[in-house]
CSV table of C-alpha atoms and ligand atoms in Angstrom, one decimal:
chain,number,residue,atom,x,y,z
S,796,UNK,CA,-15.6,-15.4,-9.8
S,797,UNK,CA,-14.5,-17.1,-13.1
S,798,UNK,CA,-11.0,-16.5,-14.8
S,799,UNK,CA,-11.7,-15.4,-18.4
S,800,UNK,CA,-9.8,-13.7,-21.1
S,801,UNK,CA,-9.6,-10.1,-22.0
S,802,UNK,CA,-11.9,-9.2,-24.7
S,803,UNK,CA,-13.0,-6.3,-26.8
S,804,UNK,CA,-16.5,-7.7,-27.3
S,805,UNK,CA,-17.7,-5.9,-24.2
S,806,UNK,CA,-17.8,-2.6,-26.1
S,807,UNK,CA,-20.7,-3.9,-28.3
S,808,UNK,CA,-23.7,-3.3,-26.0
S,809,UNK,CA,-27.3,-3.0,-27.3
S,810,UNK,CA,-28.8,-0.4,-25.0
S,811,UNK,CA,-32.3,-1.6,-26.1
S,812,UNK,CA,-31.6,-4.9,-24.4
S,813,UNK,CA,-32.0,-3.2,-21.0
S,814,UNK,CA,-34.5,-5.4,-19.1
S,815,UNK,CA,-37.1,-2.7,-18.5
S,816,UNK,CA,-39.6,-5.1,-17.0
S,817,UNK,CA,-37.1,-7.3,-15.3
S,818,UNK,CA,-36.0,-7.5,-11.7
S,819,UNK,CA,-34.0,-4.6,-10.4
S,820,UNK,CA,-30.9,-6.8,-9.9
S,821,UNK,CA,-30.9,-7.6,-13.6
S,822,UNK,CA,-31.2,-3.8,-14.4
S,823,UNK,CA,-28.5,-3.1,-12.0
S,824,UNK,CA,-26.3,-5.8,-13.7
S,825,UNK,CA,-27.0,-4.2,-17.1
S,826,UNK,CA,-25.7,-0.9,-15.8
S,827,UNK,CA,-22.5,-2.5,-14.8
S,828,UNK,CA,-21.8,-3.5,-18.4
S,829,UNK,CA,-21.0,0.2,-18.9
S,830,UNK,CA,-19.1,0.4,-15.7
S,831,UNK,CA,-16.4,-2.0,-16.8
S,832,UNK,CA,-15.7,0.1,-19.9
S,833,UNK,CA,-14.0,2.8,-17.6
S,834,UNK,CA,-10.4,3.8,-18.1
S,835,UNK,CA,-8.0,2.6,-15.4
S,836,UNK,CA,-4.3,2.9,-14.9
S,837,UNK,CA,-2.4,0.3,-17.1
S,838,UNK,CA,-6.0,-1.0,-17.9
S,839,UNK,CA,-5.6,-3.1,-14.7
S,840,UNK,CA,-9.3,-2.8,-14.0
S,841,UNK,CA,-8.9,-2.9,-10.3
S,842,UNK,CA,-12.7,-3.2,-9.5
S,843,UNK,CA,-15.0,-5.8,-8.0
S,844,UNK,CA,-18.8,-5.4,-8.1
S,845,UNK,CA,-21.7,-6.7,-6.1
S,846,UNK,CA,-25.5,-6.2,-6.7
S,847,UNK,CA,-28.0,-6.5,-3.9
S,848,UNK,CA,-31.5,-5.3,-4.8
S,849,UNK,CA,-31.1,-1.7,-6.2
S,850,UNK,CA,-27.5,-1.3,-4.6
S,851,UNK,CA,-24.3,-1.7,-6.4
S,852,UNK,CA,-21.2,-2.0,-4.3
S,853,UNK,CA,-17.9,-1.2,-5.8
S,854,UNK,CA,-14.8,-2.6,-4.0
S,855,UNK,CA,-11.1,-2.4,-4.8
S,856,UNK,CA,-9.6,-5.6,-6.3
S,857,UNK,CA,-6.2,-5.7,-4.5
S,858,UNK,CA,-4.8,-8.4,-6.8
S,859,UNK,CA,-4.9,-5.8,-9.6
S,860,UNK,CA,-3.3,-3.0,-7.7
S,861,UNK,CA,-0.2,-1.5,-9.3
S,862,UNK,CA,2.1,-1.7,-6.3
S,863,UNK,CA,5.3,-0.4,-7.9
S,864,UNK,CA,3.8,2.6,-9.9
S,865,UNK,CA,1.0,3.4,-7.4
S,866,UNK,CA,2.2,2.7,-3.8
S,867,UNK,CA,-0.3,5.0,-2.2
S,868,UNK,CA,-3.2,3.6,-4.4
S,869,UNK,CA,-4.1,7.1,-5.8
S,870,UNK,CA,-4.5,5.7,-9.2
S,871,UNK,CA,-6.4,2.8,-8.1
S,872,UNK,CA,-9.0,4.9,-6.3
S,873,UNK,CA,-9.2,7.3,-9.4
S,874,UNK,CA,-9.9,4.2,-11.7
S,875,UNK,CA,-12.7,3.2,-9.2
S,876,UNK,CA,-14.0,6.7,-9.5
S,877,UNK,CA,-14.1,6.4,-13.3
S,878,UNK,CA,-16.2,3.2,-13.0
S,879,UNK,CA,-18.5,4.9,-10.5
S,880,UNK,CA,-19.1,7.7,-13.0
S,881,UNK,CA,-19.8,5.3,-15.9
S,882,UNK,CA,-22.3,3.6,-13.6
S,883,UNK,CA,-24.1,6.9,-12.9
S,884,UNK,CA,-24.3,7.9,-16.5
S,885,UNK,CA,-25.8,4.6,-17.6
S,886,UNK,CA,-28.1,4.6,-14.6
S,887,UNK,CA,-29.5,8.1,-15.5
S,888,UNK,CA,-30.0,6.9,-19.1
S,889,UNK,CA,-32.1,3.9,-17.8
S,890,UNK,CA,-34.3,6.3,-15.7
S,891,UNK,CA,-32.7,6.1,-12.3
S,892,UNK,CA,-31.4,8.7,-9.9
S,893,UNK,CA,-28.0,7.2,-8.8
S,894,UNK,CA,-27.0,8.1,-5.3
S,895,UNK,CA,-23.4,7.7,-4.5
S,896,UNK,CA,-22.3,6.9,-0.9
S,897,UNK,CA,-18.5,6.9,-0.1
S,898,UNK,CA,-17.5,4.6,2.6
S,899,UNK,CA,-14.9,4.8,5.2
S,900,UNK,CA,-11.5,4.2,3.5
S,901,UNK,CA,-10.8,1.4,6.0
S,902,UNK,CA,-13.9,-0.6,4.7
S,903,UNK,CA,-13.4,-3.2,1.9
S,904,UNK,CA,-16.2,-1.6,0.0
S,905,UNK,CA,-15.4,1.7,-1.4
S,906,UNK,CA,-18.5,3.1,-2.8
S,907,UNK,CA,-22.2,2.1,-3.0
S,908,UNK,CA,-24.4,3.4,-5.8
S,909,UNK,CA,-28.1,3.1,-5.0
S,910,UNK,CA,-30.4,3.2,-8.1
S,911,UNK,CA,-33.4,5.3,-7.0
S,912,UNK,CA,-36.4,5.2,-9.2
S,913,UNK,CA,-36.6,8.9,-9.5
S,914,UNK,CA,-35.6,11.9,-11.7
S,915,UNK,CA,-32.2,13.2,-10.9
S,916,UNK,CA,-32.2,16.8,-9.5
S,917,UNK,CA,-29.2,17.7,-11.6
S,918,UNK,CA,-28.9,15.3,-14.5
S,919,UNK,CA,-25.7,14.7,-16.4
S,920,UNK,CA,-25.5,15.9,-20.0
S,921,UNK,CA,-27.5,13.4,-22.3
S,922,UNK,CA,-24.6,13.0,-24.7
S,923,UNK,CA,-22.3,11.4,-22.1
S,924,UNK,CA,-24.2,8.1,-22.5
S,925,UNK,CA,-23.2,7.6,-26.1
S,926,UNK,CA,-19.6,8.5,-25.3
S,927,UNK,CA,-19.5,5.5,-22.9
S,928,UNK,CA,-19.0,3.3,-25.7
S,929,UNK,CA,-16.9,5.4,-28.1
S,930,UNK,CA,-14.4,6.9,-25.6
S,931,UNK,CA,-10.8,5.6,-25.7
S,932,UNK,CA,-7.5,7.0,-24.5
S,933,UNK,CA,-5.3,8.6,-27.3
S,934,UNK,CA,-1.6,8.0,-27.2
S,935,UNK,CA,-0.9,9.9,-30.4
S,936,UNK,CA,0.8,13.2,-30.9
S,937,UNK,CA,-1.8,16.0,-31.2
S,938,UNK,CA,-2.0,18.4,-34.0
S,939,UNK,CA,-1.5,21.6,-31.9
S,940,UNK,CA,-4.9,23.1,-32.7
S,941,UNK,CA,-6.1,25.1,-29.7
S,942,UNK,CA,-9.0,23.7,-27.8
S,943,UNK,CA,-12.4,25.2,-29.2
S,944,UNK,CA,-14.2,27.5,-26.8
S,945,UNK,CA,-17.3,25.3,-26.5
S,946,UNK,CA,-15.3,22.3,-25.6
S,947,UNK,CA,-13.2,24.2,-23.0
S,948,UNK,CA,-16.4,25.8,-21.4
S,949,UNK,CA,-18.0,22.3,-21.2
S,950,UNK,CA,-15.0,20.8,-19.6
S,951,UNK,CA,-14.5,23.7,-17.1
S,952,UNK,CA,-18.2,23.3,-16.0
S,953,UNK,CA,-17.2,19.9,-14.7
S,954,UNK,CA,-15.5,21.6,-11.8
S,955,UNK,CA,-18.6,23.2,-10.4
S,956,UNK,CA,-20.5,20.0,-10.8
S,957,UNK,CA,-18.1,17.7,-8.8
S,958,UNK,CA,-16.2,19.9,-6.3
S,959,UNK,CA,-12.9,18.8,-7.8
S,960,UNK,CA,-10.8,21.6,-9.4
S,961,UNK,CA,-9.8,21.5,-12.9
S,962,UNK,CA,-6.9,23.7,-14.3
S,963,UNK,CA,-6.5,23.9,-18.0
S,964,UNK,CA,-2.9,24.8,-18.7
S,965,UNK,CA,-2.4,26.4,-22.2
S,966,UNK,CA,0.6,28.7,-21.6
S,967,UNK,CA,3.5,27.5,-23.6
S,968,UNK,CA,6.1,28.2,-20.9
S,969,UNK,CA,4.2,26.3,-18.3
S,970,UNK,CA,3.6,23.4,-20.7
S,971,UNK,CA,7.4,23.2,-21.4
S,972,UNK,CA,8.0,23.0,-17.7
S,973,UNK,CA,5.3,20.2,-17.4
S,974,UNK,CA,7.1,18.4,-20.2
S,975,UNK,CA,10.5,18.6,-18.4
S,976,UNK,CA,8.9,17.3,-15.2
S,977,UNK,CA,7.4,14.5,-17.2
S,978,UNK,CA,10.7,13.6,-18.8
S,979,UNK,CA,12.3,13.5,-15.3
S,980,UNK,CA,9.6,11.3,-14.0
S,981,UNK,CA,9.9,8.9,-16.9
S,982,UNK,CA,13.8,8.5,-16.4
S,983,UNK,CA,13.2,7.9,-12.6
S,984,UNK,CA,10.3,5.4,-13.2
S,985,UNK,CA,12.1,3.5,-16.0
S,986,UNK,CA,15.2,3.3,-13.7
S,987,UNK,CA,13.2,1.3,-11.2
S,988,UNK,CA,13.2,-2.5,-12.1
S,989,UNK,CA,10.0,-3.1,-10.1
S,990,UNK,CA,8.2,-0.4,-12.1
S,991,UNK,CA,9.4,-1.8,-15.4
S,992,UNK,CA,8.5,-5.4,-14.3
S,993,UNK,CA,4.9,-4.3,-13.3
S,994,UNK,CA,4.4,-2.3,-16.7
S,995,UNK,CA,5.9,-5.3,-18.6
S,996,UNK,CA,3.3,-7.7,-17.0
S,997,UNK,CA,0.4,-5.5,-18.1
S,998,UNK,CA,1.7,-5.0,-21.6
S,999,UNK,CA,2.6,-8.8,-21.8
S,1000,UNK,CA,-1.0,-9.8,-21.1
S,1001,UNK,CA,-2.3,-7.5,-23.8
S,1002,UNK,CA,-4.1,-5.2,-21.5
S,1003,UNK,CA,-2.8,-2.1,-23.2
S,1004,UNK,CA,-4.1,-3.3,-26.5
S,1005,UNK,CA,-1.1,-4.5,-28.7
S,1006,UNK,CA,-1.3,-7.8,-30.7
S,1007,UNK,CA,0.1,-10.8,-28.7
S,1008,UNK,CA,3.5,-10.9,-30.3
S,1009,UNK,CA,4.1,-7.1,-30.1
S,1010,UNK,CA,2.9,-7.3,-26.5
S,1011,UNK,CA,5.5,-10.0,-25.6
S,1012,UNK,CA,8.3,-8.1,-27.3
S,1013,UNK,CA,7.2,-4.9,-25.5
S,1014,UNK,CA,7.2,-6.9,-22.2
S,1015,UNK,CA,10.7,-8.3,-22.8
S,1016,UNK,CA,12.0,-4.8,-23.7
S,1017,UNK,CA,10.6,-3.1,-20.8
S,1018,UNK,CA,11.7,-5.7,-18.3
S,1019,UNK,CA,15.2,-6.1,-19.5
S,1020,UNK,CA,16.4,-2.8,-21.2
S,1021,UNK,CA,17.0,0.6,-19.8
S,1022,UNK,CA,14.4,2.6,-21.8
S,1023,UNK,CA,14.2,5.7,-19.6
S,1024,UNK,CA,15.7,8.2,-22.1
S,1025,UNK,CA,13.7,7.0,-24.9
S,1026,UNK,CA,10.4,7.1,-22.9
S,1027,UNK,CA,11.3,10.6,-21.5
S,1028,UNK,CA,12.0,12.0,-25.1
S,1029,UNK,CA,8.7,10.4,-26.5
S,1030,UNK,CA,6.5,11.6,-23.6
S,1031,UNK,CA,8.0,15.1,-23.5
S,1032,UNK,CA,7.1,15.4,-27.2
S,1033,UNK,CA,3.6,14.2,-26.5
S,1034,UNK,CA,3.1,16.9,-23.8
S,1035,UNK,CA,4.5,19.6,-26.1
S,1036,UNK,CA,2.2,18.6,-29.0
S,1037,UNK,CA,-1.0,19.1,-26.8
S,1038,UNK,CA,-2.7,22.5,-26.8
S,1039,UNK,CA,-3.7,22.0,-23.2
S,1040,UNK,CA,-2.8,20.0,-20.1
S,1041,UNK,CA,-5.6,19.2,-17.6
S,1042,UNK,CA,-4.7,18.9,-14.0
S,1043,UNK,CA,-7.3,17.8,-11.4
S,1044,UNK,CA,-6.8,18.6,-7.7
S,1045,UNK,CA,-8.7,18.3,-4.5
S,1046,UNK,CA,-8.8,20.2,-1.1
S,1047,UNK,CA,-7.7,17.1,0.8
S,1048,UNK,CA,-5.9,13.9,-0.1
S,1049,UNK,CA,-7.1,10.3,0.4
S,1050,UNK,CA,-9.4,7.7,-1.1
S,1051,UNK,CA,-12.6,9.6,-1.2
S,1052,UNK,CA,-10.9,12.6,-2.8
S,1053,UNK,CA,-9.5,10.2,-5.3
S,1054,UNK,CA,-12.7,8.5,-6.2
S,1055,UNK,CA,-14.3,11.9,-6.7
S,1056,UNK,CA,-11.3,12.8,-8.9
S,1057,UNK,CA,-11.9,9.8,-10.9
S,1058,UNK,CA,-15.6,10.7,-11.3
S,1059,UNK,CA,-14.6,14.2,-12.5
S,1060,UNK,CA,-11.9,12.9,-14.8
S,1061,UNK,CA,-14.2,10.4,-16.5
S,1062,UNK,CA,-17.0,13.1,-16.8
S,1063,UNK,CA,-14.3,15.2,-18.7
S,1064,UNK,CA,-13.2,12.3,-20.8
S,1065,UNK,CA,-16.8,11.5,-21.8
S,1066,UNK,CA,-17.6,15.2,-22.6
S,1067,UNK,CA,-14.2,15.4,-24.5
S,1068,UNK,CA,-15.3,12.4,-26.6
S,1069,UNK,CA,-18.6,14.1,-27.4
S,1070,UNK,CA,-16.7,17.3,-28.5
S,1071,UNK,CA,-14.1,15.5,-30.6
S,1072,UNK,CA,-11.3,16.3,-28.0
S,1073,UNK,CA,-8.7,13.5,-27.4
S,1074,UNK,CA,-7.6,12.8,-23.8
S,1075,UNK,CA,-4.5,11.1,-22.5
S,1076,UNK,CA,-3.7,10.8,-18.8
S,1077,UNK,CA,0.1,10.9,-18.0
S,1078,UNK,CA,0.7,9.8,-14.5
S,1079,UNK,CA,4.4,9.4,-14.0
S,1080,UNK,CA,5.0,13.0,-12.5
S,1081,UNK,CA,2.4,12.3,-9.9
S,1082,UNK,CA,3.8,8.9,-9.0
S,1083,UNK,CA,6.9,10.4,-7.5
S,1084,UNK,CA,6.0,12.5,-4.3
S,1085,UNK,CA,8.8,15.1,-4.9
S,1086,UNK,CA,7.8,15.7,-8.5
S,1087,UNK,CA,4.1,15.8,-7.5
S,1088,UNK,CA,4.9,18.6,-5.1
S,1089,UNK,CA,7.0,20.4,-7.7
S,1090,UNK,CA,4.0,20.2,-10.2
S,1091,UNK,CA,1.7,21.7,-7.6
S,1092,UNK,CA,4.1,24.6,-7.0
S,1093,UNK,CA,4.7,25.2,-10.7
S,1094,UNK,CA,1.0,25.4,-11.5
S,1095,UNK,CA,0.1,27.0,-8.2
S,1096,UNK,CA,-2.5,24.2,-7.9
S,1097,UNK,CA,-5.3,25.1,-5.4
S,1098,UNK,CA,-5.0,21.9,-3.3
S,1099,UNK,CA,-3.4,18.5,-3.9
S,1100,UNK,CA,-2.7,17.6,-7.5
S,1101,UNK,CA,-4.4,14.2,-8.3
S,1102,UNK,CA,-4.5,13.5,-12.0
S,1103,UNK,CA,-2.8,15.0,-15.0
S,1104,UNK,CA,-3.8,14.5,-18.7
S,1105,UNK,CA,-3.2,15.9,-22.2
S,1106,UNK,CA,-6.1,17.4,-24.2
S,1107,UNK,CA,-6.2,18.1,-27.9
S,1108,UNK,CA,-7.0,16.8,-31.3
S,1109,UNK,CA,-5.6,13.7,-32.9
S,1110,UNK,CA,-5.6,12.7,-36.7
S,1111,UNK,CA,-6.6,9.2,-35.8
S,1112,UNK,CA,-9.4,7.9,-33.6
S,1113,UNK,CA,-8.0,5.7,-30.8
S,1114,UNK,CA,-8.8,1.9,-30.7
S,1115,UNK,CA,-10.6,0.3,-27.8
S,1116,UNK,CA,-8.5,-1.7,-25.4
S,1117,UNK,CA,-9.9,-5.0,-24.0
S,1118,UNK,CA,-11.6,-5.7,-20.7
S,1119,UNK,CA,-12.3,-8.7,-18.5
S,1120,UNK,CA,-15.9,-9.6,-19.0
S,1121,UNK,CA,-18.4,-8.5,-16.4
S,1122,UNK,CA,-18.8,-12.1,-14.9
S,1123,UNK,CA,-15.1,-11.9,-13.9
S,1124,UNK,CA,-15.5,-8.9,-11.7
S,1125,UNK,CA,-19.1,-9.4,-10.5
S,1126,UNK,CA,-19.8,-11.5,-7.5
S,1127,UNK,CA,-22.3,-14.4,-7.5
S,1128,UNK,CA,-24.4,-13.5,-10.5
S,1129,UNK,CA,-25.0,-15.0,-13.9
S,1130,UNK,CA,-24.7,-12.4,-16.6
V,1045,FMN,C1,-5.7,6.8,-13.1
V,1045,FMN,C2,-5.3,6.7,-14.4
V,1045,FMN,C3,-4.0,6.8,-14.8
V,1045,FMN,C4,-3.5,6.6,-16.2
V,1045,FMN,N1,-2.2,6.9,-16.4
V,1045,FMN,C5,-1.8,6.7,-17.8
V,1045,FMN,C6,-0.4,7.0,-18.1
V,1045,FMN,O1,0.4,7.4,-17.3
V,1045,FMN,N2,-0.2,6.8,-19.4
V,1045,FMN,C7,-1.0,6.4,-20.4
V,1045,FMN,O2,-0.6,6.3,-21.5
V,1045,FMN,N3,-2.3,6.1,-20.0
V,1045,FMN,C8,-2.6,6.2,-18.8
V,1045,FMN,N4,-4.0,6.0,-18.4
V,1045,FMN,C9,-5.0,5.5,-19.5
V,1045,FMN,C10,-4.9,4.0,-19.3
V,1045,FMN,O3,-3.8,3.4,-19.9
V,1045,FMN,C11,-6.3,3.6,-20.2
V,1045,FMN,O4,-7.4,4.1,-19.5
V,1045,FMN,C12,-6.3,2.1,-20.2
V,1045,FMN,O5,-5.3,1.5,-21.0
V,1045,FMN,C13,-7.7,1.6,-20.9
V,1045,FMN,O6,-7.8,2.1,-22.1
V,1045,FMN,P1,-9.0,3.1,-22.6
V,1045,FMN,O7,-8.9,4.3,-21.7
V,1045,FMN,O8,-8.7,3.5,-24.1
V,1045,FMN,O9,-10.3,2.4,-22.4
V,1045,FMN,C14,-4.5,6.2,-17.1
V,1045,FMN,C15,-5.8,6.0,-16.7
V,1045,FMN,C16,-6.2,6.2,-15.5
V,1045,FMN,C17,-7.7,6.0,-15.1
């Protein structure tokens, strides 16, 4: 695997360049150009791909695991699930029925997606494909407009399609309580030098999208100053500005449940993008076990809370963040 720089050029994909008459390995590799556009915690992109015939294997890249923020690897597996979902959406667009197999968590490979030359029995909505290249996480204050009914209905339908439960929290009292947990989580995380160092690293290499100089300043501030109260106040306002908070939960915990959560979340993020709804994951509450339990109790979550995000309407469209090009994360193939 080559070491290359982060780039935004990966977002420009000409779908007409799909090698319709080419070998299946080239077709699978083309599908992966969409997989790497998936969201991931800190934009760490903790994935490694391999293509063998019509099989795409997705493994965790441990060197990009966020050890301080994500000690139990929940966010790592959710991020892999987002890449799996992108793979499936693109595969369906190019005429395949993607079959997802989840491996034993002890195995190095996490998931295999087999591209069957068949019609999917239950195809994903067609508008998800365009959203693969337009989706971006919004970090803005939302304007408070309530979610439109069609958008809410489409998002809630994801629950039945994936087996992961979505709660949409719109009650102002509950939202305030979530904002308080968020603020407490921010204070605790920012009080931890290892967490700040880790975040500073990803900001410093520009993964979160700022220009080089701003990124370096951001890294220095995060690494050396106590920014907990400022972060808590900012994030609590962000939560309050959202008309809805989405929480995904699963019956059991562990890597497979978390990969499935990632698939459900990415389906939600793509649908939301199609509906003009902005999405913003906020993970700090779930990164602390005591606060994760409190969140589950507060919302009477039917299972284990896995992922939390704001939903709403933003005045400005979010900008794309960069990615490592496909050849950096794909074993042994020329792209
Ligand atoms: C599991 C997971 C956790 C995330 N947690 C946060 C978070 O706590 N705060 C935040 O601002 N963004 C969070 N994000 C969003 C990422 O920062 C974002 O996906 C990444 O920077 C890539 O940018 P993009 O989504 O615009 O392509 C999270 C994303 C995932 C998949």
